[in-house]
């Protein structure tokens, strides 16, 4: 059944309001990022017309093209795996990068931002369930990596952590994962108090993610409809 973007945006916001009221938190404390990879600029425009300002993209080239043909006050989040030869494009086009997963990426992005005279907000992507098929820093390496970015990359502002937990895990395992995420996040905040952001939750789990403390949810198909 066809569902308009307007009704999708309203439904997602209603679910977010409900999840936030359940934990006595203001709904404004959760940023909705519409994941627009493989979606047309018309769809992006429609979401924009319904109040969405933050969009997430996975592919550098696609992001770069869309930035040129979409409203200029959109905040673009790069959330995909990073190839170092694409970092210039990403530095030019993105406002946030969620998927920093190794020092080489951080230093090259920092260099590219320096050339552009630009500061970039970044998150460290963590492979919290230690899944062999997923990218991300291992939990035990996160604090060292965070300190390293903080002291060596003056054009990057480290703002927190990004996670893609296994959404097919059992409820029991998910709760364990959320507890691990919270404990890692609070250890990070102890050494770097400005790292307050938690990018967690997609179409399949954004309500649970908010309850677990997410401040940025990355919602694709539930918000914008099926991808091409
Ligand atoms: C595609 C993608 C999403 C959105 O997925 P949906 O299931 O469409 O909500 C979120 N985060 C990342 C990193 C993605 O690649």
JSON list of C-alpha atoms and ligand atoms in Angstrom, two decimals:
[
{"chain": "A", "resi": 1, "resn": "UNK", "atom": "CA", "xyz": [0.00, 0.00, 0.00]},
{"chain": "A", "resi": 2, "resn": "UNK", "atom": "CA", "xyz": [1.33, 3.44, -0.91]},
{"chain": "A", "resi": 3, "resn": "UNK", "atom": "CA", "xyz": [2.00, 5.62, 2.08]},
{"chain": "A", "resi": 4, "resn": "UNK", "atom": "CA", "xyz": [2.83, 9.29, 1.64]},
{"chain": "A", "resi": 5, "resn": "UNK", "atom": "CA", "xyz": [6.07, 10.70, 3.00]},
{"chain": "A", "resi": 6, "resn": "UNK", "atom": "CA", "xyz": [3.96, 13.08, 5.06]},
{"chain": "A", "resi": 7, "resn": "UNK", "atom": "CA", "xyz": [2.17, 10.26, 6.85]},
{"chain": "A", "resi": 8, "resn": "UNK", "atom": "CA", "xyz": [5.44, 8.33, 7.30]},
{"chain": "A", "resi": 9, "resn": "UNK", "atom": "CA", "xyz": [7.12, 11.35, 8.87]},
{"chain": "A", "resi": 10, "resn": "UNK", "atom": "CA", "xyz": [4.14, 11.87, 11.18]},
{"chain": "A", "resi": 11, "resn": "UNK", "atom": "CA", "xyz": [4.00, 8.22, 12.21]},
{"chain": "A", "resi": 12, "resn": "UNK", "atom": "CA", "xyz": [7.72, 8.06, 13.00]},
{"chain": "A", "resi": 13, "resn": "UNK", "atom": "CA", "xyz": [7.52, 11.29, 15.00]},
{"chain": "A", "resi": 14, "resn": "UNK", "atom": "CA", "xyz": [4.53, 9.97, 16.97]},
{"chain": "A", "resi": 15, "resn": "UNK", "atom": "CA", "xyz": [6.48, 6.81, 17.83]},
{"chain": "A", "resi": 16, "resn": "UNK", "atom": "CA", "xyz": [9.48, 8.87, 18.88]},
{"chain": "A", "resi": 17, "resn": "UNK", "atom": "CA", "xyz": [7.28, 11.11, 21.05]},
{"chain": "A", "resi": 18, "resn": "UNK", "atom": "CA", "xyz": [5.84, 8.02, 22.72]},
{"chain": "A", "resi": 19, "resn": "UNK", "atom": "CA", "xyz": [9.23, 6.42, 23.32]},
{"chain": "A", "resi": 20, "resn": "UNK", "atom": "CA", "xyz": [10.55, 9.70, 24.76]},
{"chain": "A", "resi": 21, "resn": "UNK", "atom": "CA", "xyz": [7.57, 10.26, 27.04]},
{"chain": "A", "resi": 22, "resn": "UNK", "atom": "CA", "xyz": [8.04, 6.73, 28.39]},
{"chain": "A", "resi": 23, "resn": "UNK", "atom": "CA", "xyz": [11.50, 7.70, 29.63]},
{"chain": "A", "resi": 24, "resn": "UNK", "atom": "CA", "xyz": [10.59, 11.28, 30.64]},
{"chain": "A", "resi": 25, "resn": "UNK", "atom": "CA", "xyz": [12.71, 12.83, 27.97]},
{"chain": "A", "resi": 26, "resn": "UNK", "atom": "CA", "xyz": [11.90, 15.61, 25.55]},
{"chain": "A", "resi": 27, "resn": "UNK", "atom": "CA", "xyz": [11.37, 14.46, 21.96]},
{"chain": "A", "resi": 28, "resn": "UNK", "atom": "CA", "xyz": [13.66, 17.28, 20.82]},
{"chain": "A", "resi": 29, "resn": "UNK", "atom": "CA", "xyz": [16.59, 15.46, 22.38]},
{"chain": "A", "resi": 30, "resn": "UNK", "atom": "CA", "xyz": [16.40, 12.82, 19.63]},
{"chain": "A", "resi": 31, "resn": "UNK", "atom": "CA", "xyz": [17.55, 13.83, 16.17]},
{"chain": "A", "resi": 32, "resn": "UNK", "atom": "CA", "xyz": [15.91, 12.03, 13.28]},
{"chain": "A", "resi": 33, "resn": "UNK", "atom": "CA", "xyz": [18.24, 11.35, 10.36]},
{"chain": "A", "resi": 34, "resn": "UNK", "atom": "CA", "xyz": [16.40, 10.30, 7.21]},
{"chain": "A", "resi": 35, "resn": "UNK", "atom": "CA", "xyz": [18.65, 7.77, 5.47]},
{"chain": "A", "resi": 36, "resn": "UNK", "atom": "CA", "xyz": [18.29, 8.71, 1.81]},
{"chain": "A", "resi": 37, "resn": "UNK", "atom": "CA", "xyz": [20.75, 6.35, 0.09]},
{"chain": "A", "resi": 38, "resn": "UNK", "atom": "CA", "xyz": [19.34, 5.15, -3.22]},
{"chain": "A", "resi": 39, "resn": "UNK", "atom": "CA", "xyz": [16.40, 7.53, -2.86]},
{"chain": "A", "resi": 40, "resn": "UNK", "atom": "CA", "xyz": [15.65, 10.24, -5.41]},
{"chain": "A", "resi": 41, "resn": "UNK", "atom": "CA", "xyz": [16.11, 13.95, -4.77]},
{"chain": "A", "resi": 42, "resn": "UNK", "atom": "CA", "xyz": [12.32, 14.29, -5.20]},
{"chain": "A", "resi": 43, "resn": "UNK", "atom": "CA", "xyz": [11.80, 12.04, -2.17]},
{"chain": "A", "resi": 44, "resn": "UNK", "atom": "CA", "xyz": [14.37, 14.05, -0.22]},
{"chain": "A", "resi": 45, "resn": "UNK", "atom": "CA", "xyz": [12.58, 17.26, -1.18]},
{"chain": "A", "resi": 46, "resn": "UNK", "atom": "CA", "xyz": [9.26, 15.82, -0.02]},
{"chain": "A", "resi": 47, "resn": "UNK", "atom": "CA", "xyz": [10.69, 14.87, 3.37]},
{"chain": "A", "resi": 48, "resn": "UNK", "atom": "CA", "xyz": [12.29, 18.31, 3.58]},
{"chain": "A", "resi": 49, "resn": "UNK", "atom": "CA", "xyz": [8.92, 19.92, 2.88]},
{"chain": "A", "resi": 50, "resn": "UNK", "atom": "CA", "xyz": [7.59, 17.95, 5.83]},
{"chain": "A", "resi": 51, "resn": "UNK", "atom": "CA", "xyz": [10.21, 19.36, 8.17]},
{"chain": "A", "resi": 52, "resn": "UNK", "atom": "CA", "xyz": [13.07, 16.85, 7.91]},
{"chain": "A", "resi": 53, "resn": "UNK", "atom": "CA", "xyz": [16.46, 18.62, 7.86]},
{"chain": "A", "resi": 54, "resn": "UNK", "atom": "CA", "xyz": [18.97, 15.84, 8.57]},
{"chain": "A", "resi": 55, "resn": "UNK", "atom": "CA", "xyz": [19.74, 13.27, 5.88]},
{"chain": "A", "resi": 56, "resn": "UNK", "atom": "CA", "xyz": [22.12, 10.30, 5.88]},
{"chain": "A", "resi": 57, "resn": "UNK", "atom": "CA", "xyz": [24.02, 8.90, 2.90]},
{"chain": "A", "resi": 58, "resn": "UNK", "atom": "CA", "xyz": [26.26, 5.83, 2.45]},
{"chain": "A", "resi": 59, "resn": "UNK", "atom": "CA", "xyz": [28.07, 6.51, -0.81]},
{"chain": "A", "resi": 60, "resn": "UNK", "atom": "CA", "xyz": [30.46, 9.45, -1.26]},
{"chain": "A", "resi": 61, "resn": "UNK", "atom": "CA", "xyz": [29.68, 10.09, -4.94]},
{"chain": "A", "resi": 62, "resn": "UNK", "atom": "CA", "xyz": [25.92, 9.93, -4.38]},
{"chain": "A", "resi": 63, "resn": "UNK", "atom": "CA", "xyz": [26.17, 12.27, -1.40]},
{"chain": "A", "resi": 64, "resn": "UNK", "atom": "CA", "xyz": [28.23, 14.75, -3.38]},
{"chain": "A", "resi": 65, "resn": "UNK", "atom": "CA", "xyz": [25.72, 14.81, -6.24]},
{"chain": "A", "resi": 66, "resn": "UNK", "atom": "CA", "xyz": [22.74, 15.21, -3.94]},
{"chain": "A", "resi": 67, "resn": "UNK", "atom": "CA", "xyz": [24.26, 18.08, -1.98]},
{"chain": "A", "resi": 68, "resn": "UNK", "atom": "CA", "xyz": [24.40, 20.08, -5.21]},
{"chain": "A", "resi": 69, "resn": "UNK", "atom": "CA", "xyz": [20.75, 19.53, -6.06]},
{"chain": "A", "resi": 70, "resn": "UNK", "atom": "CA", "xyz": [19.00, 19.68, -2.67]},
{"chain": "A", "resi": 71, "resn": "UNK", "atom": "CA", "xyz": [18.15, 22.58, -0.32]},
{"chain": "A", "resi": 72, "resn": "UNK", "atom": "CA", "xyz": [21.29, 24.19, 1.07]},
{"chain": "A", "resi": 73, "resn": "UNK", "atom": "CA", "xyz": [20.26, 24.12, 4.73]},
{"chain": "A", "resi": 74, "resn": "UNK", "atom": "CA", "xyz": [20.14, 20.31, 4.86]},
{"chain": "A", "resi": 75, "resn": "UNK", "atom": "CA", "xyz": [22.55, 18.76, 7.35]},
{"chain": "A", "resi": 76, "resn": "UNK", "atom": "CA", "xyz": [24.26, 15.81, 5.66]},
{"chain": "A", "resi": 77, "resn": "UNK", "atom": "CA", "xyz": [25.47, 12.80, 7.62]},
{"chain": "A", "resi": 78, "resn": "UNK", "atom": "CA", "xyz": [27.85, 10.33, 6.04]},
{"chain": "A", "resi": 79, "resn": "UNK", "atom": "CA", "xyz": [27.07, 6.93, 7.58]},
{"chain": "A", "resi": 80, "resn": "UNK", "atom": "CA", "xyz": [28.57, 4.39, 5.16]},
{"chain": "A", "resi": 81, "resn": "UNK", "atom": "CA", "xyz": [31.84, 2.46, 5.08]},
{"chain": "A", "resi": 82, "resn": "UNK", "atom": "CA", "xyz": [34.72, 4.77, 4.15]},
{"chain": "A", "resi": 83, "resn": "UNK", "atom": "CA", "xyz": [37.27, 4.26, 1.39]},
{"chain": "A", "resi": 84, "resn": "UNK", "atom": "CA", "xyz": [40.20, 6.57, 1.97]},
{"chain": "A", "resi": 85, "resn": "UNK", "atom": "CA", "xyz": [40.25, 7.69, -1.70]},
{"chain": "A", "resi": 86, "resn": "UNK", "atom": "CA", "xyz": [36.74, 9.14, -1.18]},
{"chain": "A", "resi": 87, "resn": "UNK", "atom": "CA", "xyz": [37.60, 11.26, 1.83]},
{"chain": "A", "resi": 88, "resn": "UNK", "atom": "CA", "xyz": [37.97, 14.51, -0.12]},
{"chain": "A", "resi": 89, "resn": "UNK", "atom": "CA", "xyz": [34.46, 14.15, -1.49]},
{"chain": "A", "resi": 90, "resn": "UNK", "atom": "CA", "xyz": [33.13, 13.34, 1.94]},
{"chain": "A", "resi": 91, "resn": "UNK", "atom": "CA", "xyz": [34.98, 16.26, 3.52]},
{"chain": "A", "resi": 92, "resn": "UNK", "atom": "CA", "xyz": [33.46, 18.63, 0.98]},
{"chain": "A", "resi": 93, "resn": "UNK", "atom": "CA", "xyz": [29.92, 17.33, 1.15]},
{"chain": "A", "resi": 94, "resn": "UNK", "atom": "CA", "xyz": [29.21, 16.13, 4.70]},
{"chain": "A", "resi": 95, "resn": "UNK", "atom": "CA", "xyz": [28.49, 17.98, 7.92]},
{"chain": "A", "resi": 96, "resn": "UNK", "atom": "CA", "xyz": [28.83, 14.85, 10.07]},
{"chain": "A", "resi": 97, "resn": "UNK", "atom": "CA", "xyz": [30.68, 11.57, 9.58]},
{"chain": "A", "resi": 98, "resn": "UNK", "atom": "CA", "xyz": [29.38, 8.70, 11.73]},
{"chain": "A", "resi": 99, "resn": "UNK", "atom": "CA", "xyz": [31.61, 5.93, 10.43]},
{"chain": "A", "resi": 100, "resn": "UNK", "atom": "CA", "xyz": [35.15, 6.74, 11.55]},
{"chain": "A", "resi": 101, "resn": "UNK", "atom": "CA", "xyz": [36.66, 3.32, 12.17]},
{"chain": "A", "resi": 102, "resn": "UNK", "atom": "CA", "xyz": [40.47, 3.66, 11.89]},
{"chain": "A", "resi": 103, "resn": "UNK", "atom": "CA", "xyz": [43.19, 6.23, 12.39]},
{"chain": "A", "resi": 104, "resn": "UNK", "atom": "CA", "xyz": [44.06, 6.41, 8.70]},
{"chain": "A", "resi": 105, "resn": "UNK", "atom": "CA", "xyz": [40.52, 7.55, 7.96]},
{"chain": "A", "resi": 106, "resn": "UNK", "atom": "CA", "xyz": [40.54, 10.07, 10.79]},
{"chain": "A", "resi": 107, "resn": "UNK", "atom": "CA", "xyz": [43.88, 11.62, 9.76]},
{"chain": "A", "resi": 108, "resn": "UNK", "atom": "CA", "xyz": [43.01, 11.82, 6.07]},
{"chain": "A", "resi": 109, "resn": "UNK", "atom": "CA", "xyz": [39.61, 13.32, 6.79]},
{"chain": "A", "resi": 110, "resn": "UNK", "atom": "CA", "xyz": [41.28, 15.78, 9.14]},
{"chain": "A", "resi": 111, "resn": "UNK", "atom": "CA", "xyz": [43.76, 16.76, 6.42]},
{"chain": "A", "resi": 112, "resn": "UNK", "atom": "CA", "xyz": [41.01, 17.23, 3.85]},
{"chain": "A", "resi": 113, "resn": "UNK", "atom": "CA", "xyz": [39.04, 19.38, 6.30]},
{"chain": "A", "resi": 114, "resn": "UNK", "atom": "CA", "xyz": [42.12, 21.44, 7.05]},
{"chain": "A", "resi": 115, "resn": "UNK", "atom": "CA", "xyz": [42.49, 22.21, 3.32]},
{"chain": "A", "resi": 116, "resn": "UNK", "atom": "CA", "xyz": [38.84, 23.27, 3.21]},
{"chain": "A", "resi": 117, "resn": "UNK", "atom": "CA", "xyz": [39.23, 25.29, 6.39]},
{"chain": "A", "resi": 118, "resn": "UNK", "atom": "CA", "xyz": [36.29, 23.40, 7.83]},
{"chain": "A", "resi": 119, "resn": "UNK", "atom": "CA", "xyz": [35.48, 21.61, 11.07]},
{"chain": "A", "resi": 120, "resn": "UNK", "atom": "CA", "xyz": [33.69, 18.26, 10.90]},
{"chain": "A", "resi": 121, "resn": "UNK", "atom": "CA", "xyz": [31.61, 16.59, 13.60]},
{"chain": "A", "resi": 122, "resn": "UNK", "atom": "CA", "xyz": [32.50, 12.92, 13.80]},
{"chain": "A", "resi": 123, "resn": "UNK", "atom": "CA", "xyz": [31.50, 9.75, 15.59]},
{"chain": "A", "resi": 124, "resn": "UNK", "atom": "CA", "xyz": [33.47, 6.56, 16.08]},
{"chain": "A", "resi": 125, "resn": "UNK", "atom": "CA", "xyz": [31.73, 3.51, 14.67]},
{"chain": "A", "resi": 126, "resn": "UNK", "atom": "CA", "xyz": [31.93, 0.65, 17.13]},
{"chain": "A", "resi": 127, "resn": "UNK", "atom": "CA", "xyz": [31.52, -3.04, 16.30]},
{"chain": "A", "resi": 128, "resn": "UNK", "atom": "CA", "xyz": [29.84, -3.71, 19.63]},
{"chain": "A", "resi": 129, "resn": "UNK", "atom": "CA", "xyz": [28.89, -7.33, 18.96]},
{"chain": "A", "resi": 130, "resn": "UNK", "atom": "CA", "xyz": [32.29, -8.12, 17.44]},
{"chain": "A", "resi": 131, "resn": "UNK", "atom": "CA", "xyz": [30.66, -9.34, 14.24]},
{"chain": "A", "resi": 132, "resn": "UNK", "atom": "CA", "xyz": [33.27, -10.41, 11.67]},
{"chain": "A", "resi": 133, "resn": "UNK", "atom": "CA", "xyz": [31.24, -9.05, 8.74]},
{"chain": "A", "resi": 134, "resn": "UNK", "atom": "CA", "xyz": [30.79, -5.57, 10.19]},
{"chain": "A", "resi": 135, "resn": "UNK", "atom": "CA", "xyz": [33.17, -2.66, 10.24]},
{"chain": "A", "resi": 136, "resn": "UNK", "atom": "CA", "xyz": [33.84, -0.63, 13.35]},
{"chain": "A", "resi": 137, "resn": "UNK", "atom": "CA", "xyz": [36.36, -0.33, 16.14]},
{"chain": "A", "resi": 138, "resn": "UNK", "atom": "CA", "xyz": [36.49, -3.08, 18.76]},
{"chain": "A", "resi": 139, "resn": "UNK", "atom": "CA", "xyz": [34.98, -2.08, 22.09]},
{"chain": "A", "resi": 140, "resn": "UNK", "atom": "CA", "xyz": [38.28, -2.41, 23.97]},
{"chain": "A", "resi": 141, "resn": "UNK", "atom": "CA", "xyz": [40.04, -0.05, 21.51]},
{"chain": "A", "resi": 142, "resn": "UNK", "atom": "CA", "xyz": [37.48, 2.77, 21.55]},
{"chain": "A", "resi": 143, "resn": "UNK", "atom": "CA", "xyz": [38.85, 4.93, 24.37]},
{"chain": "A", "resi": 144, "resn": "UNK", "atom": "CA", "xyz": [42.43, 4.88, 23.04]},
{"chain": "A", "resi": 145, "resn": "UNK", "atom": "CA", "xyz": [41.19, 5.71, 19.56]},
{"chain": "A", "resi": 146, "resn": "UNK", "atom": "CA", "xyz": [39.00, 8.53, 20.91]},
{"chain": "A", "resi": 147, "resn": "UNK", "atom": "CA", "xyz": [41.94, 10.09, 22.76]},
{"chain": "A", "resi": 148, "resn": "UNK", "atom": "CA", "xyz": [44.05, 9.83, 19.62]},
{"chain": "A", "resi": 149, "resn": "UNK", "atom": "CA", "xyz": [41.47, 11.62, 17.44]},
{"chain": "A", "resi": 150, "resn": "UNK", "atom": "CA", "xyz": [40.95, 14.23, 20.10]},
{"chain": "A", "resi": 151, "resn": "UNK", "atom": "CA", "xyz": [44.63, 15.09, 20.39]},
{"chain": "A", "resi": 152, "resn": "UNK", "atom": "CA", "xyz": [45.78, 14.71, 16.76]},
{"chain": "A", "resi": 153, "resn": "UNK", "atom": "CA", "xyz": [42.88, 15.83, 14.58]},
{"chain": "A", "resi": 154, "resn": "UNK", "atom": "CA", "xyz": [42.23, 19.50, 15.24]},
{"chain": "A", "resi": 155, "resn": "UNK", "atom": "CA", "xyz": [39.65, 19.86, 12.46]},
{"chain": "A", "resi": 156, "resn": "UNK", "atom": "CA", "xyz": [37.56, 16.95, 13.72]},
{"chain": "A", "resi": 157, "resn": "UNK", "atom": "CA", "xyz": [35.18, 17.38, 16.63]},
{"chain": "A", "resi": 158, "resn": "UNK", "atom": "CA", "xyz": [34.58, 14.00, 18.17]},
{"chain": "A", "resi": 159, "resn": "UNK", "atom": "CA", "xyz": [30.95, 14.02, 19.38]},
{"chain": "A", "resi": 160, "resn": "UNK", "atom": "CA", "xyz": [30.27, 10.43, 20.40]},
{"chain": "A", "resi": 161, "resn": "UNK", "atom": "CA", "xyz": [29.73, 6.90, 19.11]},
{"chain": "A", "resi": 162, "resn": "UNK", "atom": "CA", "xyz": [27.83, 5.11, 16.36]},
{"chain": "A", "resi": 163, "resn": "UNK", "atom": "CA", "xyz": [26.54, 1.54, 16.50]},
{"chain": "A", "resi": 164, "resn": "UNK", "atom": "CA", "xyz": [24.88, -0.96, 14.20]},
{"chain": "A", "resi": 165, "resn": "UNK", "atom": "CA", "xyz": [23.91, -3.77, 16.53]},
{"chain": "A", "resi": 166, "resn": "UNK", "atom": "CA", "xyz": [22.69, -7.07, 15.13]},
{"chain": "A", "resi": 167, "resn": "UNK", "atom": "CA", "xyz": [18.94, -6.42, 14.82]},
{"chain": "A", "resi": 168, "resn": "UNK", "atom": "CA", "xyz": [18.26, -10.14, 14.46]},
{"chain": "A", "resi": 169, "resn": "UNK", "atom": "CA", "xyz": [19.68, -10.93, 17.90]},
{"chain": "A", "resi": 170, "resn": "UNK", "atom": "CA", "xyz": [17.40, -12.32, 20.61]},
{"chain": "A", "resi": 171, "resn": "UNK", "atom": "CA", "xyz": [15.78, -9.84, 23.00]},
{"chain": "A", "resi": 172, "resn": "UNK", "atom": "CA", "xyz": [18.08, -11.03, 25.74]},
{"chain": "A", "resi": 173, "resn": "UNK", "atom": "CA", "xyz": [21.22, -10.47, 23.65]},
{"chain": "A", "resi": 174, "resn": "UNK", "atom": "CA", "xyz": [19.97, -7.06, 22.54]},
{"chain": "A", "resi": 175, "resn": "UNK", "atom": "CA", "xyz": [19.55, -5.95, 26.14]},
{"chain": "A", "resi": 176, "resn": "UNK", "atom": "CA", "xyz": [23.09, -7.08, 26.84]},
{"chain": "A", "resi": 177, "resn": "UNK", "atom": "CA", "xyz": [24.33, -5.13, 23.83]},
{"chain": "A", "resi": 178, "resn": "UNK", "atom": "CA", "xyz": [22.45, -1.98, 24.92]},
{"chain": "A", "resi": 179, "resn": "UNK", "atom": "CA", "xyz": [23.98, -2.29, 28.39]},
{"chain": "A", "resi": 180, "resn": "UNK", "atom": "CA", "xyz": [27.46, -2.58, 26.84]},
{"chain": "A", "resi": 181, "resn": "UNK", "atom": "CA", "xyz": [26.77, 0.48, 24.69]},
{"chain": "A", "resi": 182, "resn": "UNK", "atom": "CA", "xyz": [25.70, 2.52, 27.71]},
{"chain": "A", "resi": 183, "resn": "UNK", "atom": "CA", "xyz": [28.71, 1.51, 29.73]},
{"chain": "A", "resi": 184, "resn": "UNK", "atom": "CA", "xyz": [31.10, 2.34, 26.87]},
{"chain": "A", "resi": 185, "resn": "UNK", "atom": "CA", "xyz": [29.39, 5.68, 26.30]},
{"chain": "A", "resi": 186, "resn": "UNK", "atom": "CA", "xyz": [29.70, 6.66, 29.95]},
{"chain": "A", "resi": 187, "resn": "UNK", "atom": "CA", "xyz": [33.40, 5.68, 30.06]},
{"chain": "A", "resi": 188, "resn": "UNK", "atom": "CA", "xyz": [33.95, 7.86, 27.01]},
{"chain": "A", "resi": 189, "resn": "UNK", "atom": "CA", "xyz": [32.13, 10.80, 28.60]},
{"chain": "A", "resi": 190, "resn": "UNK", "atom": "CA", "xyz": [34.34, 10.50, 31.65]},
{"chain": "A", "resi": 191, "resn": "UNK", "atom": "CA", "xyz": [37.47, 11.19, 29.61]},
{"chain": "A", "resi": 192, "resn": "UNK", "atom": "CA", "xyz": [35.88, 13.43, 26.93]},
{"chain": "A", "resi": 193, "resn": "UNK", "atom": "CA", "xyz": [32.75, 15.08, 28.38]},
{"chain": "A", "resi": 194, "resn": "UNK", "atom": "CA", "xyz": [31.70, 16.67, 25.07]},
{"chain": "A", "resi": 195, "resn": "UNK", "atom": "CA", "xyz": [31.14, 13.21, 23.53]},
{"chain": "A", "resi": 196, "resn": "UNK", "atom": "CA", "xyz": [27.43, 13.14, 24.25]},
{"chain": "A", "resi": 197, "resn": "UNK", "atom": "CA", "xyz": [25.99, 11.75, 21.01]},
{"chain": "A", "resi": 198, "resn": "UNK", "atom": "CA", "xyz": [24.85, 8.19, 20.50]},
{"chain": "A", "resi": 199, "resn": "UNK", "atom": "CA", "xyz": [23.91, 7.27, 16.91]},
{"chain": "A", "resi": 200, "resn": "UNK", "atom": "CA", "xyz": [21.86, 4.12, 17.33]},
{"chain": "A", "resi": 201, "resn": "UNK", "atom": "CA", "xyz": [18.65, 2.74, 15.86]},
{"chain": "A", "resi": 202, "resn": "UNK", "atom": "CA", "xyz": [17.28, 2.18, 12.34]},
{"chain": "A", "resi": 203, "resn": "UNK", "atom": "CA", "xyz": [13.82, 1.43, 10.92]},
{"chain": "A", "resi": 204, "resn": "UNK", "atom": "CA", "xyz": [13.75, -1.88, 12.77]},
{"chain": "A", "resi": 205, "resn": "UNK", "atom": "CA", "xyz": [14.77, -0.78, 16.25]},
{"chain": "A", "resi": 206, "resn": "UNK", "atom": "CA", "xyz": [14.63, 3.00, 16.71]},
{"chain": "A", "resi": 207, "resn": "UNK", "atom": "CA", "xyz": [12.13, 2.95, 19.56]},
{"chain": "A", "resi": 208, "resn": "UNK", "atom": "CA", "xyz": [14.18, 0.49, 21.63]},
{"chain": "A", "resi": 209, "resn": "UNK", "atom": "CA", "xyz": [17.30, 2.46, 20.70]},
{"chain": "A", "resi": 210, "resn": "UNK", "atom": "CA", "xyz": [15.80, 5.66, 22.13]},
{"chain": "A", "resi": 211, "resn": "UNK", "atom": "CA", "xyz": [14.98, 3.88, 25.37]},
{"chain": "A", "resi": 212, "resn": "UNK", "atom": "CA", "xyz": [18.60, 2.69, 25.40]},
{"chain": "A", "resi": 213, "resn": "UNK", "atom": "CA", "xyz": [19.79, 6.31, 25.20]},
{"chain": "A", "resi": 214, "resn": "UNK", "atom": "CA", "xyz": [20.09, 7.05, 21.49]},
{"chain": "A", "resi": 215, "resn": "UNK", "atom": "CA", "xyz": [20.31, 10.73, 20.54]},
{"chain": "A", "resi": 216, "resn": "UNK", "atom": "CA", "xyz": [20.42, 10.20, 16.76]},
{"chain": "A", "resi": 217, "resn": "UNK", "atom": "CA", "xyz": [18.25, 7.63, 14.98]},
{"chain": "A", "resi": 218, "resn": "UNK", "atom": "CA", "xyz": [19.05, 6.73, 11.35]},
{"chain": "A", "resi": 219, "resn": "UNK", "atom": "CA", "xyz": [15.78, 5.79, 9.70]},
{"chain": "A", "resi": 220, "resn": "UNK", "atom": "CA", "xyz": [15.62, 4.81, 6.02]},
{"chain": "A", "resi": 221, "resn": "UNK", "atom": "CA", "xyz": [12.72, 2.83, 4.58]},
{"chain": "A", "resi": 222, "resn": "UNK", "atom": "CA", "xyz": [10.21, 3.46, 7.36]},
{"chain": "A", "resi": 223, "resn": "UNK", "atom": "CA", "xyz": [10.55, 7.18, 6.76]},
{"chain": "A", "resi": 224, "resn": "UNK", "atom": "CA", "xyz": [11.15, 7.45, 3.00]},
{"chain": "A", "resi": 225, "resn": "UNK", "atom": "CA", "xyz": [9.66, 4.23, 1.63]},
{"chain": "A", "resi": 226, "resn": "UNK", "atom": "CA", "xyz": [11.35, 1.29, -0.12]},
{"chain": "A", "resi": 227, "resn": "UNK", "atom": "CA", "xyz": [14.74, 1.96, -1.71]},
{"chain": "A", "resi": 228, "resn": "UNK", "atom": "CA", "xyz": [15.30, 1.46, -5.43]},
{"chain": "B", "resi": 1, "resn": "LIG", "atom": "C1", "xyz": [20.83, 1.92, 5.37]},
{"chain": "B", "resi": 1, "resn": "LIG", "atom": "C2", "xyz": [21.27, 2.30, 6.73]},
{"chain": "B", "resi": 1, "resn": "LIG", "atom": "C3", "xyz": [20.35, 2.72, 7.71]},
{"chain": "B", "resi": 1, "resn": "LIG", "atom": "C4", "xyz": [18.87, 2.77, 7.48]},
{"chain": "B", "resi": 1, "resn": "LIG", "atom": "O1", "xyz": [18.32, 1.50, 7.36]},
{"chain": "B", "resi": 1, "resn": "LIG", "atom": "P1", "xyz": [16.73, 1.30, 7.32]},
{"chain": "B", "resi": 1, "resn": "LIG", "atom": "O2", "xyz": [16.55, -0.14, 7.65]},
{"chain": "B", "resi": 1, "resn": "LIG", "atom": "O3", "xyz": [16.27, 1.65, 5.95]},
{"chain": "B", "resi": 1, "resn": "LIG", "atom": "O4", "xyz": [16.14, 2.18, 8.36]},
{"chain": "B", "resi": 1, "resn": "LIG", "atom": "C5", "xyz": [20.86, 3.12, 8.94]},
{"chain": "B", "resi": 1, "resn": "LIG", "atom": "N1", "xyz": [22.18, 3.09, 9.21]},
{"chain": "B", "resi": 1, "resn": "LIG", "atom": "C6", "xyz": [23.09, 2.67, 8.31]},
{"chain": "B", "resi": 1, "resn": "LIG", "atom": "C7", "xyz": [24.52, 2.67, 8.66]},
{"chain": "B", "resi": 1, "resn": "LIG", "atom": "C8", "xyz": [22.66, 2.26, 7.05]},
{"chain": "B", "resi": 1, "resn": "LIG", "atom": "O5", "xyz": [23.57, 1.85, 6.15]}
]
